CSV table of C-alpha atoms and ligand atoms in Angstrom, one decimal:
chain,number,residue,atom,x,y,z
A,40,UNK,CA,0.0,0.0,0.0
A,41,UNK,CA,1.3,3.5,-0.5
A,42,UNK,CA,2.4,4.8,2.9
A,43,UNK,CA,1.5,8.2,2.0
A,44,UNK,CA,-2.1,7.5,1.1
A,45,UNK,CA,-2.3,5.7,4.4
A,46,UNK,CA,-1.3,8.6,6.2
A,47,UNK,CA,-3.8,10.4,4.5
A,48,UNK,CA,-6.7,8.1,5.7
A,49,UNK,CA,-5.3,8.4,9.0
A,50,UNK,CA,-5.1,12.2,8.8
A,51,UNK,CA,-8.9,12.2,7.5
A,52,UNK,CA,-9.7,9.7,10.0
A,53,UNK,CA,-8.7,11.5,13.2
A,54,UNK,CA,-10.4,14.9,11.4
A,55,UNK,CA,-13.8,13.4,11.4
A,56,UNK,CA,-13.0,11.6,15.2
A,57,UNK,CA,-11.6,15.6,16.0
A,58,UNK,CA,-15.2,16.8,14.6
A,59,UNK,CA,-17.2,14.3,16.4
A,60,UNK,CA,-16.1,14.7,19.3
A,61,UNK,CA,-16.6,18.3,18.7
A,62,UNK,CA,-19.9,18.1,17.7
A,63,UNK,CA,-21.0,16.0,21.3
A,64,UNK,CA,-18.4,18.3,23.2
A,65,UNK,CA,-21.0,21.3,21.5
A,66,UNK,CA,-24.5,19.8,21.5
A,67,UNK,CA,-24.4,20.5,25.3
A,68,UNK,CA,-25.0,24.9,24.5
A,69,UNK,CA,-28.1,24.1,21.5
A,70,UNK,CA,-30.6,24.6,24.2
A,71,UNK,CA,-29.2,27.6,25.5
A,72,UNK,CA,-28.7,29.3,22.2
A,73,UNK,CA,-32.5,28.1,21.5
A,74,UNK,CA,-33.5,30.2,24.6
A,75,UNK,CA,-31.4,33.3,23.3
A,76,UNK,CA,-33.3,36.7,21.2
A,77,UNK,CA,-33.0,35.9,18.0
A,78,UNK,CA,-32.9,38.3,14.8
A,79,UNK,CA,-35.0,36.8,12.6
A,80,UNK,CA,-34.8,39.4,9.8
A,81,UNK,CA,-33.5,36.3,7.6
A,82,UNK,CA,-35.4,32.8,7.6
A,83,UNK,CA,-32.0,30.7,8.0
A,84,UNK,CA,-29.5,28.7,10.4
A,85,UNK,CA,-27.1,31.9,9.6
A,86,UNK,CA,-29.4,34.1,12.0
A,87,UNK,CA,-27.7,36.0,14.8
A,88,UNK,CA,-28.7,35.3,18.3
A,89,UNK,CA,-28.1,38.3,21.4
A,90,UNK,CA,-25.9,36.7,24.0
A,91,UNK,CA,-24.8,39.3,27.0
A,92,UNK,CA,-25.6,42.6,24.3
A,93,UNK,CA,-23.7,41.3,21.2
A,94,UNK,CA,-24.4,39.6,18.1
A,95,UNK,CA,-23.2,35.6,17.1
A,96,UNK,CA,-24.3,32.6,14.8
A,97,UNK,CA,-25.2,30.0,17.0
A,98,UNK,CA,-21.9,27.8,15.9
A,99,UNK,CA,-19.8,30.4,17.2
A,100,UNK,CA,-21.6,31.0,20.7
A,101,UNK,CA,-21.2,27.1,20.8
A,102,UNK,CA,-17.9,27.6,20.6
A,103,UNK,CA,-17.8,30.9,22.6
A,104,UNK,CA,-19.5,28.6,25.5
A,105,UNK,CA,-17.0,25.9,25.7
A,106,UNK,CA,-14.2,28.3,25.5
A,107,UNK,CA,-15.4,29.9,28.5
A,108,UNK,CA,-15.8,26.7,30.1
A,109,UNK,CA,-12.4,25.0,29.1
A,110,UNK,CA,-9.8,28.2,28.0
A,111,UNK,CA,-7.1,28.2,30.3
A,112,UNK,CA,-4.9,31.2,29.5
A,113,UNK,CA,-1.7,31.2,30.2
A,114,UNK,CA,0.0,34.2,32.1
A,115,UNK,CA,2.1,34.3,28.2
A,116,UNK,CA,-0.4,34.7,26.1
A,117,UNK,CA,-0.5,37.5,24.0
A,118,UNK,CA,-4.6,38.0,22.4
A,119,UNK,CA,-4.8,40.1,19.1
A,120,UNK,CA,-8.6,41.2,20.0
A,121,UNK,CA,-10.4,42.5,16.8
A,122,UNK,CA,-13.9,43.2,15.6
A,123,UNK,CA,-14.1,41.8,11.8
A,124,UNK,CA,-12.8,43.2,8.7
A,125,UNK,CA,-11.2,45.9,11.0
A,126,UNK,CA,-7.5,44.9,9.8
A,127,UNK,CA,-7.3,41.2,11.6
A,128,UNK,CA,-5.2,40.1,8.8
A,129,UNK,CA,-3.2,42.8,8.6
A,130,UNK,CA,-2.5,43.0,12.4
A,131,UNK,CA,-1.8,39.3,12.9
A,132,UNK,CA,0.2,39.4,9.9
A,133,UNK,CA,2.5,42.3,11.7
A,134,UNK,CA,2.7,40.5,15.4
A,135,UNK,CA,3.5,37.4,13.8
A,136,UNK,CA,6.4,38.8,11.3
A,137,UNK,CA,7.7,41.0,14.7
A,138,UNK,CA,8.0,38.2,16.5
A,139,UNK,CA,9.4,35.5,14.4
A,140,UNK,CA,11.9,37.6,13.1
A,141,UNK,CA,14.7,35.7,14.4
A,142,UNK,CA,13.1,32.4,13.7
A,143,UNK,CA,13.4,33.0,10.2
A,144,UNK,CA,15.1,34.6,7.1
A,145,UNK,CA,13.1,36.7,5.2
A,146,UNK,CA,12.4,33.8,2.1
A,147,UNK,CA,11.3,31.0,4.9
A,148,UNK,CA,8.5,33.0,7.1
A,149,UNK,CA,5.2,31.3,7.0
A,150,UNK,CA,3.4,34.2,5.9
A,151,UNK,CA,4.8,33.6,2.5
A,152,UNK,CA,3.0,30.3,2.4
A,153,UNK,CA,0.0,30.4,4.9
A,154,UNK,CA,-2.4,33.4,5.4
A,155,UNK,CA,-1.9,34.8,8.9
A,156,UNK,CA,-5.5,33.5,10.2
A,157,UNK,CA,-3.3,30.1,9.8
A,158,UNK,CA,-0.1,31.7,11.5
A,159,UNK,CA,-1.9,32.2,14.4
A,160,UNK,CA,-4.8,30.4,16.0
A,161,UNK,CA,-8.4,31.9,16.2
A,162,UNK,CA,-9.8,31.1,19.6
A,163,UNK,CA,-13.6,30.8,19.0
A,164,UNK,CA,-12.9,28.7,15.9
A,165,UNK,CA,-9.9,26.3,17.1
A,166,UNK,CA,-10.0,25.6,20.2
A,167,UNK,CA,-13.3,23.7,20.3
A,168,UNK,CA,-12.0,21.6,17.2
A,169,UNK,CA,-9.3,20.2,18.3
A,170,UNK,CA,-7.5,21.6,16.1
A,171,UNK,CA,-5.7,24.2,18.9
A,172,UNK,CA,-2.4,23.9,19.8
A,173,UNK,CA,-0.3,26.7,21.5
A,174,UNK,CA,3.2,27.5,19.8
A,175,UNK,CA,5.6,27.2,23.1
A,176,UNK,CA,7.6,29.9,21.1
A,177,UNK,CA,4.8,32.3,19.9
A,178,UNK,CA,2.2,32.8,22.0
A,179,UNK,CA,0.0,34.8,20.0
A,180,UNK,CA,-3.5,33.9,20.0
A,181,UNK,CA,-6.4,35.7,17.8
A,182,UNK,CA,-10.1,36.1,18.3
A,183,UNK,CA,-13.2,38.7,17.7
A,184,UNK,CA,-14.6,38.0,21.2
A,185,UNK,CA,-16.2,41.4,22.5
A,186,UNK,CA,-13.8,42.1,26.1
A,187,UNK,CA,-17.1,40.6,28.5
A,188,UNK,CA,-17.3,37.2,26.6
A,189,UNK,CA,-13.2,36.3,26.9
A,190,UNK,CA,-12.7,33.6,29.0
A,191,UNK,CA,-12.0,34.8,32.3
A,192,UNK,CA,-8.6,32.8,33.0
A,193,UNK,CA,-7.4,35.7,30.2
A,194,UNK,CA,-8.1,38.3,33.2
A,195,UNK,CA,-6.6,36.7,36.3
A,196,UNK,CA,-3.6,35.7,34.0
A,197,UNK,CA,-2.9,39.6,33.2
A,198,UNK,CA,-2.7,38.4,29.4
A,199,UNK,CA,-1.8,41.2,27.2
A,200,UNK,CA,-4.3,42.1,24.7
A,201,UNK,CA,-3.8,43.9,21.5
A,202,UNK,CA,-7.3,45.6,19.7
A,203,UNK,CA,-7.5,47.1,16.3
A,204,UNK,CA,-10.6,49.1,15.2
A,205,UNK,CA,-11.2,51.4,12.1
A,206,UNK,CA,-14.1,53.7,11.1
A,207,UNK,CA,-16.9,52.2,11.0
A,208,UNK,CA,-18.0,53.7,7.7
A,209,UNK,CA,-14.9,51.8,6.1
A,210,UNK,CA,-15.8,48.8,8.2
A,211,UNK,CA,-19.3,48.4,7.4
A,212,UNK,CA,-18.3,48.3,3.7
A,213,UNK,CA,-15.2,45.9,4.0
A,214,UNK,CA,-18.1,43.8,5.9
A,215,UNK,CA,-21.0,43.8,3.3
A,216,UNK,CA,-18.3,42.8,0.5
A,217,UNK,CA,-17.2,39.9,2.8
A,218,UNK,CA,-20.5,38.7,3.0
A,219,UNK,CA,-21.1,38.1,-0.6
A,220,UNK,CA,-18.2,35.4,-0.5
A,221,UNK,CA,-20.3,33.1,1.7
A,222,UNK,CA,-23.2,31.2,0.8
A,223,UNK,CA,-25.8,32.8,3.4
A,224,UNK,CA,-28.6,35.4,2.3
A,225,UNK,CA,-27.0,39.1,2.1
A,226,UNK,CA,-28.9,42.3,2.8
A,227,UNK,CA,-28.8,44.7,0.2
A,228,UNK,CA,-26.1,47.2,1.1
A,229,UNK,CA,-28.9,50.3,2.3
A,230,UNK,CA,-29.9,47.5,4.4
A,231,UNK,CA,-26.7,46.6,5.6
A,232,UNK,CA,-26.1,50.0,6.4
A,233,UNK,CA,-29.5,50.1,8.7
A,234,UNK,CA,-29.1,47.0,10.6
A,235,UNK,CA,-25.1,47.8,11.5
A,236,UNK,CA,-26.8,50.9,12.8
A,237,UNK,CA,-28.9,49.2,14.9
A,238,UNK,CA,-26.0,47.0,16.4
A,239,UNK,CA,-27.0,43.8,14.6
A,240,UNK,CA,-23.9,42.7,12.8
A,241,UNK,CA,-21.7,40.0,13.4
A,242,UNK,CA,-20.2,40.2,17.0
A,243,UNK,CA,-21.7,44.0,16.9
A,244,UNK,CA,-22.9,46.4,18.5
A,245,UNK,CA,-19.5,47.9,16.7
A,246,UNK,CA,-19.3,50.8,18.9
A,247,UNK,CA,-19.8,48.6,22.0
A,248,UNK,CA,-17.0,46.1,21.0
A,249,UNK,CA,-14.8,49.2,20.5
A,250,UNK,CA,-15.6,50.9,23.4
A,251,UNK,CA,-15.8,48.3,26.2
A,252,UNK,CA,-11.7,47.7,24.7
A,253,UNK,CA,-11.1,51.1,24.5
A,254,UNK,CA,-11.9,51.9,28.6
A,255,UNK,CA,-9.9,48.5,29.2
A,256,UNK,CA,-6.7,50.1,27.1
A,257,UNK,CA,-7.2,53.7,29.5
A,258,UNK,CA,-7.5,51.6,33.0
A,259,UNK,CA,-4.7,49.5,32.2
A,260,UNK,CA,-2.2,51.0,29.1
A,261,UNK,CA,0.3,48.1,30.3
A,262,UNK,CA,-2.1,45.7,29.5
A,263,UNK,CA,-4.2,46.7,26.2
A,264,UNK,CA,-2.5,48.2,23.2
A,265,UNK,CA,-5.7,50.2,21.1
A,266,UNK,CA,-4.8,50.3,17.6
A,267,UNK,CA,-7.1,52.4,14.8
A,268,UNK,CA,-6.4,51.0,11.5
A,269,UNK,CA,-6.2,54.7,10.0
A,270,UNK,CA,-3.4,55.6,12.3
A,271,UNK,CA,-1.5,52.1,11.4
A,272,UNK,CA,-2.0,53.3,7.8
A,273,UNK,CA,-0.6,56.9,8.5
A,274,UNK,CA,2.5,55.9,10.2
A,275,UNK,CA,2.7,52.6,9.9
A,276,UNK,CA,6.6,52.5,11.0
A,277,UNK,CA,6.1,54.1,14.0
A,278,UNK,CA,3.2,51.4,15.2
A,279,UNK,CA,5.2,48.8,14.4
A,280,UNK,CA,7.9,49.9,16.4
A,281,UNK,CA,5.2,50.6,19.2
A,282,UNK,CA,3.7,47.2,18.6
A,283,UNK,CA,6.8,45.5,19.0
A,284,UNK,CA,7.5,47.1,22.3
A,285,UNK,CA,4.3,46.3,23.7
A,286,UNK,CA,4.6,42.4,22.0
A,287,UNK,CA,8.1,42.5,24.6
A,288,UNK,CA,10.2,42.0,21.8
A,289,UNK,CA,11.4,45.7,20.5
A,290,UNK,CA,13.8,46.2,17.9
A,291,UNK,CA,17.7,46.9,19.4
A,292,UNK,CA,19.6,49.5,17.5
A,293,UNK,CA,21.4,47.0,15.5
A,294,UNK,CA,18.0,46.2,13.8
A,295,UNK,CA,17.1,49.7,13.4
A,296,UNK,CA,20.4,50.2,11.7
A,297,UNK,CA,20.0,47.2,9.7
A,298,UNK,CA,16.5,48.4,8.6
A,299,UNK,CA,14.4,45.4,10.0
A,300,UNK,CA,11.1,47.3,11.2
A,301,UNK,CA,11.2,49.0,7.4
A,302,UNK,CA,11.8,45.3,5.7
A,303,UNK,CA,8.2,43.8,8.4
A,304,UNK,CA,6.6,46.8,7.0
A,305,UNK,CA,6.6,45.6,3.3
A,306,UNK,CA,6.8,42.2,4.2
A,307,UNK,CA,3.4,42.5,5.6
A,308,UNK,CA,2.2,46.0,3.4
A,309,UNK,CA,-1.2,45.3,1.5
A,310,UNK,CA,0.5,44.8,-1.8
A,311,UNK,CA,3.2,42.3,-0.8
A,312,UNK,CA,0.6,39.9,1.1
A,313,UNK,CA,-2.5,40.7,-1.4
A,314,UNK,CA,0.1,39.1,-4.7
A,315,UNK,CA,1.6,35.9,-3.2
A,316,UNK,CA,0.4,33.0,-4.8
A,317,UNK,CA,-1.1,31.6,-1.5
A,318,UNK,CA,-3.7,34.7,-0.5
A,319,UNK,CA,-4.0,34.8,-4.5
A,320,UNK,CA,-5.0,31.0,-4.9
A,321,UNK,CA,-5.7,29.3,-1.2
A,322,UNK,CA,-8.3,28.1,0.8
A,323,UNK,CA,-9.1,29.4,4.4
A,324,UNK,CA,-10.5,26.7,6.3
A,325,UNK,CA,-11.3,24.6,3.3
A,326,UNK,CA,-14.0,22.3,3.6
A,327,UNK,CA,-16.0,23.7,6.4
A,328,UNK,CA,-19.2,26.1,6.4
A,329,UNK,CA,-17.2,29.1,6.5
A,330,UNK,CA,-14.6,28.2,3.8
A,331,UNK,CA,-13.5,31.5,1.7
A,332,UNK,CA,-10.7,31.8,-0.5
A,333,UNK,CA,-7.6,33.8,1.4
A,334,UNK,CA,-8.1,36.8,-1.2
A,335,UNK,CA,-11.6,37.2,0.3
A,336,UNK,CA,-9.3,39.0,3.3
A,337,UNK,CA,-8.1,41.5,0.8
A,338,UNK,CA,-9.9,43.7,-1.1
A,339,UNK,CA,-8.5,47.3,-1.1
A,340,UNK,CA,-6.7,48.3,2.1
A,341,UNK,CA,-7.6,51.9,1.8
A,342,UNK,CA,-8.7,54.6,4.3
A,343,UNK,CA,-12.3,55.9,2.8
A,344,UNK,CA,-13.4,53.6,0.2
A,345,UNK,CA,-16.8,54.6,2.1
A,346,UNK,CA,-17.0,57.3,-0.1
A,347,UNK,CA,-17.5,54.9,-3.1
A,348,UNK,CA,-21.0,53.3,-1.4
A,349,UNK,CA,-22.5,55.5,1.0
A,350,UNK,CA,-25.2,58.4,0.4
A,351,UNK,CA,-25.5,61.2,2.1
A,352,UNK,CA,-28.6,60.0,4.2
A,353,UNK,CA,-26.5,56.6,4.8
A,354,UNK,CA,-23.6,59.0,5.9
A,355,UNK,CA,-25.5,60.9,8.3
A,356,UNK,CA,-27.2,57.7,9.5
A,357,UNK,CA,-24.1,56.3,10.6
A,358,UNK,CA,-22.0,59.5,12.1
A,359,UNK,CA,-25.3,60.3,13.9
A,360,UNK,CA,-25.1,56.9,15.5
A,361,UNK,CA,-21.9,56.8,16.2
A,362,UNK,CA,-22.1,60.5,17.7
A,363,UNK,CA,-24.5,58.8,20.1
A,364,UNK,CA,-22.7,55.8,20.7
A,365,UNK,CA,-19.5,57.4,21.7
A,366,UNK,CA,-20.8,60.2,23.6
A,367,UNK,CA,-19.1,61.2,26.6
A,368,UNK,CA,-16.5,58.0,26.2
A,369,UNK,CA,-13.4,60.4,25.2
A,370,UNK,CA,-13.0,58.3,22.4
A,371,UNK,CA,-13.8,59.2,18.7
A,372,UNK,CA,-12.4,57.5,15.5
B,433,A3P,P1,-11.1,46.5,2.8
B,433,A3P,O1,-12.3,45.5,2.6
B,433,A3P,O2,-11.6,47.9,3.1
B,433,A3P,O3,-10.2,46.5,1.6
B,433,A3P,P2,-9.9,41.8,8.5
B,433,A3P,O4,-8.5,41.4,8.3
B,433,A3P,O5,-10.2,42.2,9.9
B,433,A3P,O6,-10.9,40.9,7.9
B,433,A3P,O7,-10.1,43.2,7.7
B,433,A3P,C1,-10.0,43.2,6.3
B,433,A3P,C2,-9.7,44.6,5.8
B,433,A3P,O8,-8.3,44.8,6.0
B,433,A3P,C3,-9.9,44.6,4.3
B,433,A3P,O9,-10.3,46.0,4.0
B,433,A3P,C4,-8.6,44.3,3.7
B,433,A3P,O10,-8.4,44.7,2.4
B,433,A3P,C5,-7.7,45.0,4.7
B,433,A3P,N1,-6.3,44.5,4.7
B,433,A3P,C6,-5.9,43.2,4.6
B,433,A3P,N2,-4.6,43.1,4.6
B,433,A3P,C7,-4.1,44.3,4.8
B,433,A3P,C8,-2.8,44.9,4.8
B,433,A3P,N3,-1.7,44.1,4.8
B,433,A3P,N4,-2.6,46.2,4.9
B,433,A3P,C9,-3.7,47.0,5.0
B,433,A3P,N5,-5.0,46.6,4.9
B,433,A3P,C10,-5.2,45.2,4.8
């Protein structure tokens, strides 16, 4: 028999063991996501249910359930925190790069060959799996969990957190393009629009998710590092060398000298990652419900592509709730 197609069945074997046992380790929550609000503004599975004031698709708050239940964090751990299509990729992409840099020469890093959602785990989607493990050397973990549904070992362990955010204008847009990869009913964009507004998106309120990190990040600097995506694309150097510093590994003089925050910058820069052959060509979790092909994750990079969708009644729709939203937090965008 050919060893390698062996292997294969045995790969393929343990996957659907992995996602049985899943599947009983999950059944467990059905009831209780049954018993949540539901927003039934679409007749299908892909419905969002209200847990605690945000947002979720049942399979993630079943997932969001035994994570809370079974996430031990360890004092290490570093969590890149991030509402979606706020700049995940791009984030991870830069943590990962900063602090691998001595693991590997600038040909062999993974991000050359894997998107960084593979680089580093996602917490609601791995850790139930089975497919989690921690990377003794890298202890960078990702997720899009609003700051009151993290597990709460991540709070007595003092793990360092690290949020991005970006208008929400630009966000909302990134989002509705997103949406059309997947195979569940869309809104139309007006629509879209309307219902972000009223805080039911995908792990949304926005404005709540943003703010409930952004008072974490003014209580306790030496824990949360708030990022805006605008700002990273302004002066990207100078957050990099920030984010470095915060990730504990900064860059000595010799590395300044030798240009290496300048070389992570376009290693990781939109139009580097957007043209290799893997975000070009691969598969992001290939085979499962929410499969999407890698270049679903870029689609412009730019600061005010907003301008390109909204109307002027959309526009004041949106600033108006945000005005609200934000009012009296100290924190605009
Ligand atoms: P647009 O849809 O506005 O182009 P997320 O990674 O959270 O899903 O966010 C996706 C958004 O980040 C997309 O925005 C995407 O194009 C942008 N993006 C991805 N990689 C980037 C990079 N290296 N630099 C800047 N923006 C990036």
């Amino acid at each position: 028999m050919d060893p390698s197609h062996s292997n294969e069945k045995n790969v393929a074997n343990l996957e659907t063991r992995n996602e049985e046992h899943a599947f009983q380790k999950l059944q467990k929550y059905q009831e209780i996501i049954a018993n949540l609000p539901k927003d039934e503004s679409i007749d299908s599975e892909w419905n969002l249910h209200l847990y605690q004031g945000f947002w979720y698709f049942s399979t993630t708050l079943e997932n969001v359930f035994y994570l809370q239940e079974n996430f031990n964090a360890d004092p290490t751990d570093i969590l890149i925190c991030s509402p979606p299509k706020s700049g995940t990729t791009w984030l991870k992409s830069l943590s990962f790069a900063i602090m691998t840099r001595n693991r590997f020469d600038e040909s062999s890093n993974p991000l050359f060959k894997a998107v960084s959602h593979e680089c580093i785990p996602h917490l609601e989607s791995d850790f139930a799996s089975g497919s989690f493990s921690r990377d003794q050397e890298l202890k960078l973990l990702g997720t899009h969990l609003p700051l009151n549904a993290l597990p709460k070992s991540v709070f007595i362990e003092n793990c360092k957190i690290v949020y991005i955010c970006r208008d929400p204008k630009d966000l909302v847009v990134s989002m509705f393009h997103f949406a059309k990869k997947f195979p569940w009913p869309i809104f139309s964009f007006e629509r879209t629009v309307e219902r972000f507004c009223e805080g039911r998106s995908y792990y949304g309120p926005y404005w709540d998710h943003v703010l409930e990190y952004w008072k974490m990040s003014q209580e306790k600097p030496e824990n949360v590092m708030f990022l805006k995506y605008e700002d990273m694309k302004e002066n990207t150097l100078f957050y990099i060398k920030k984010l470095a510093e915060f990730l504990g590994e900064p860059f000595s003089q010799e590395e300044e000298m030798e240009g290496v925050p300048e070389k992570i910058m376009n290693m990781c820069s939109f139009e580097n990652l957007s043209n290799l052959e893997v975000n070009k060509t691969g598969i992001h979790r290939e085979g499962s419900a929410v499969e999407i092909g890698n270049n679903a994750f870029f689609r412009k990079g730019e600061v005010g592509d907003w301008k390109n969708h909204f109307t002027q009644k959309m526009k004041e729709k949106i600033d108006q709730t945000t005005q609200d939203k934000l009012h009296g937090s100290g924190f605009t965008f």
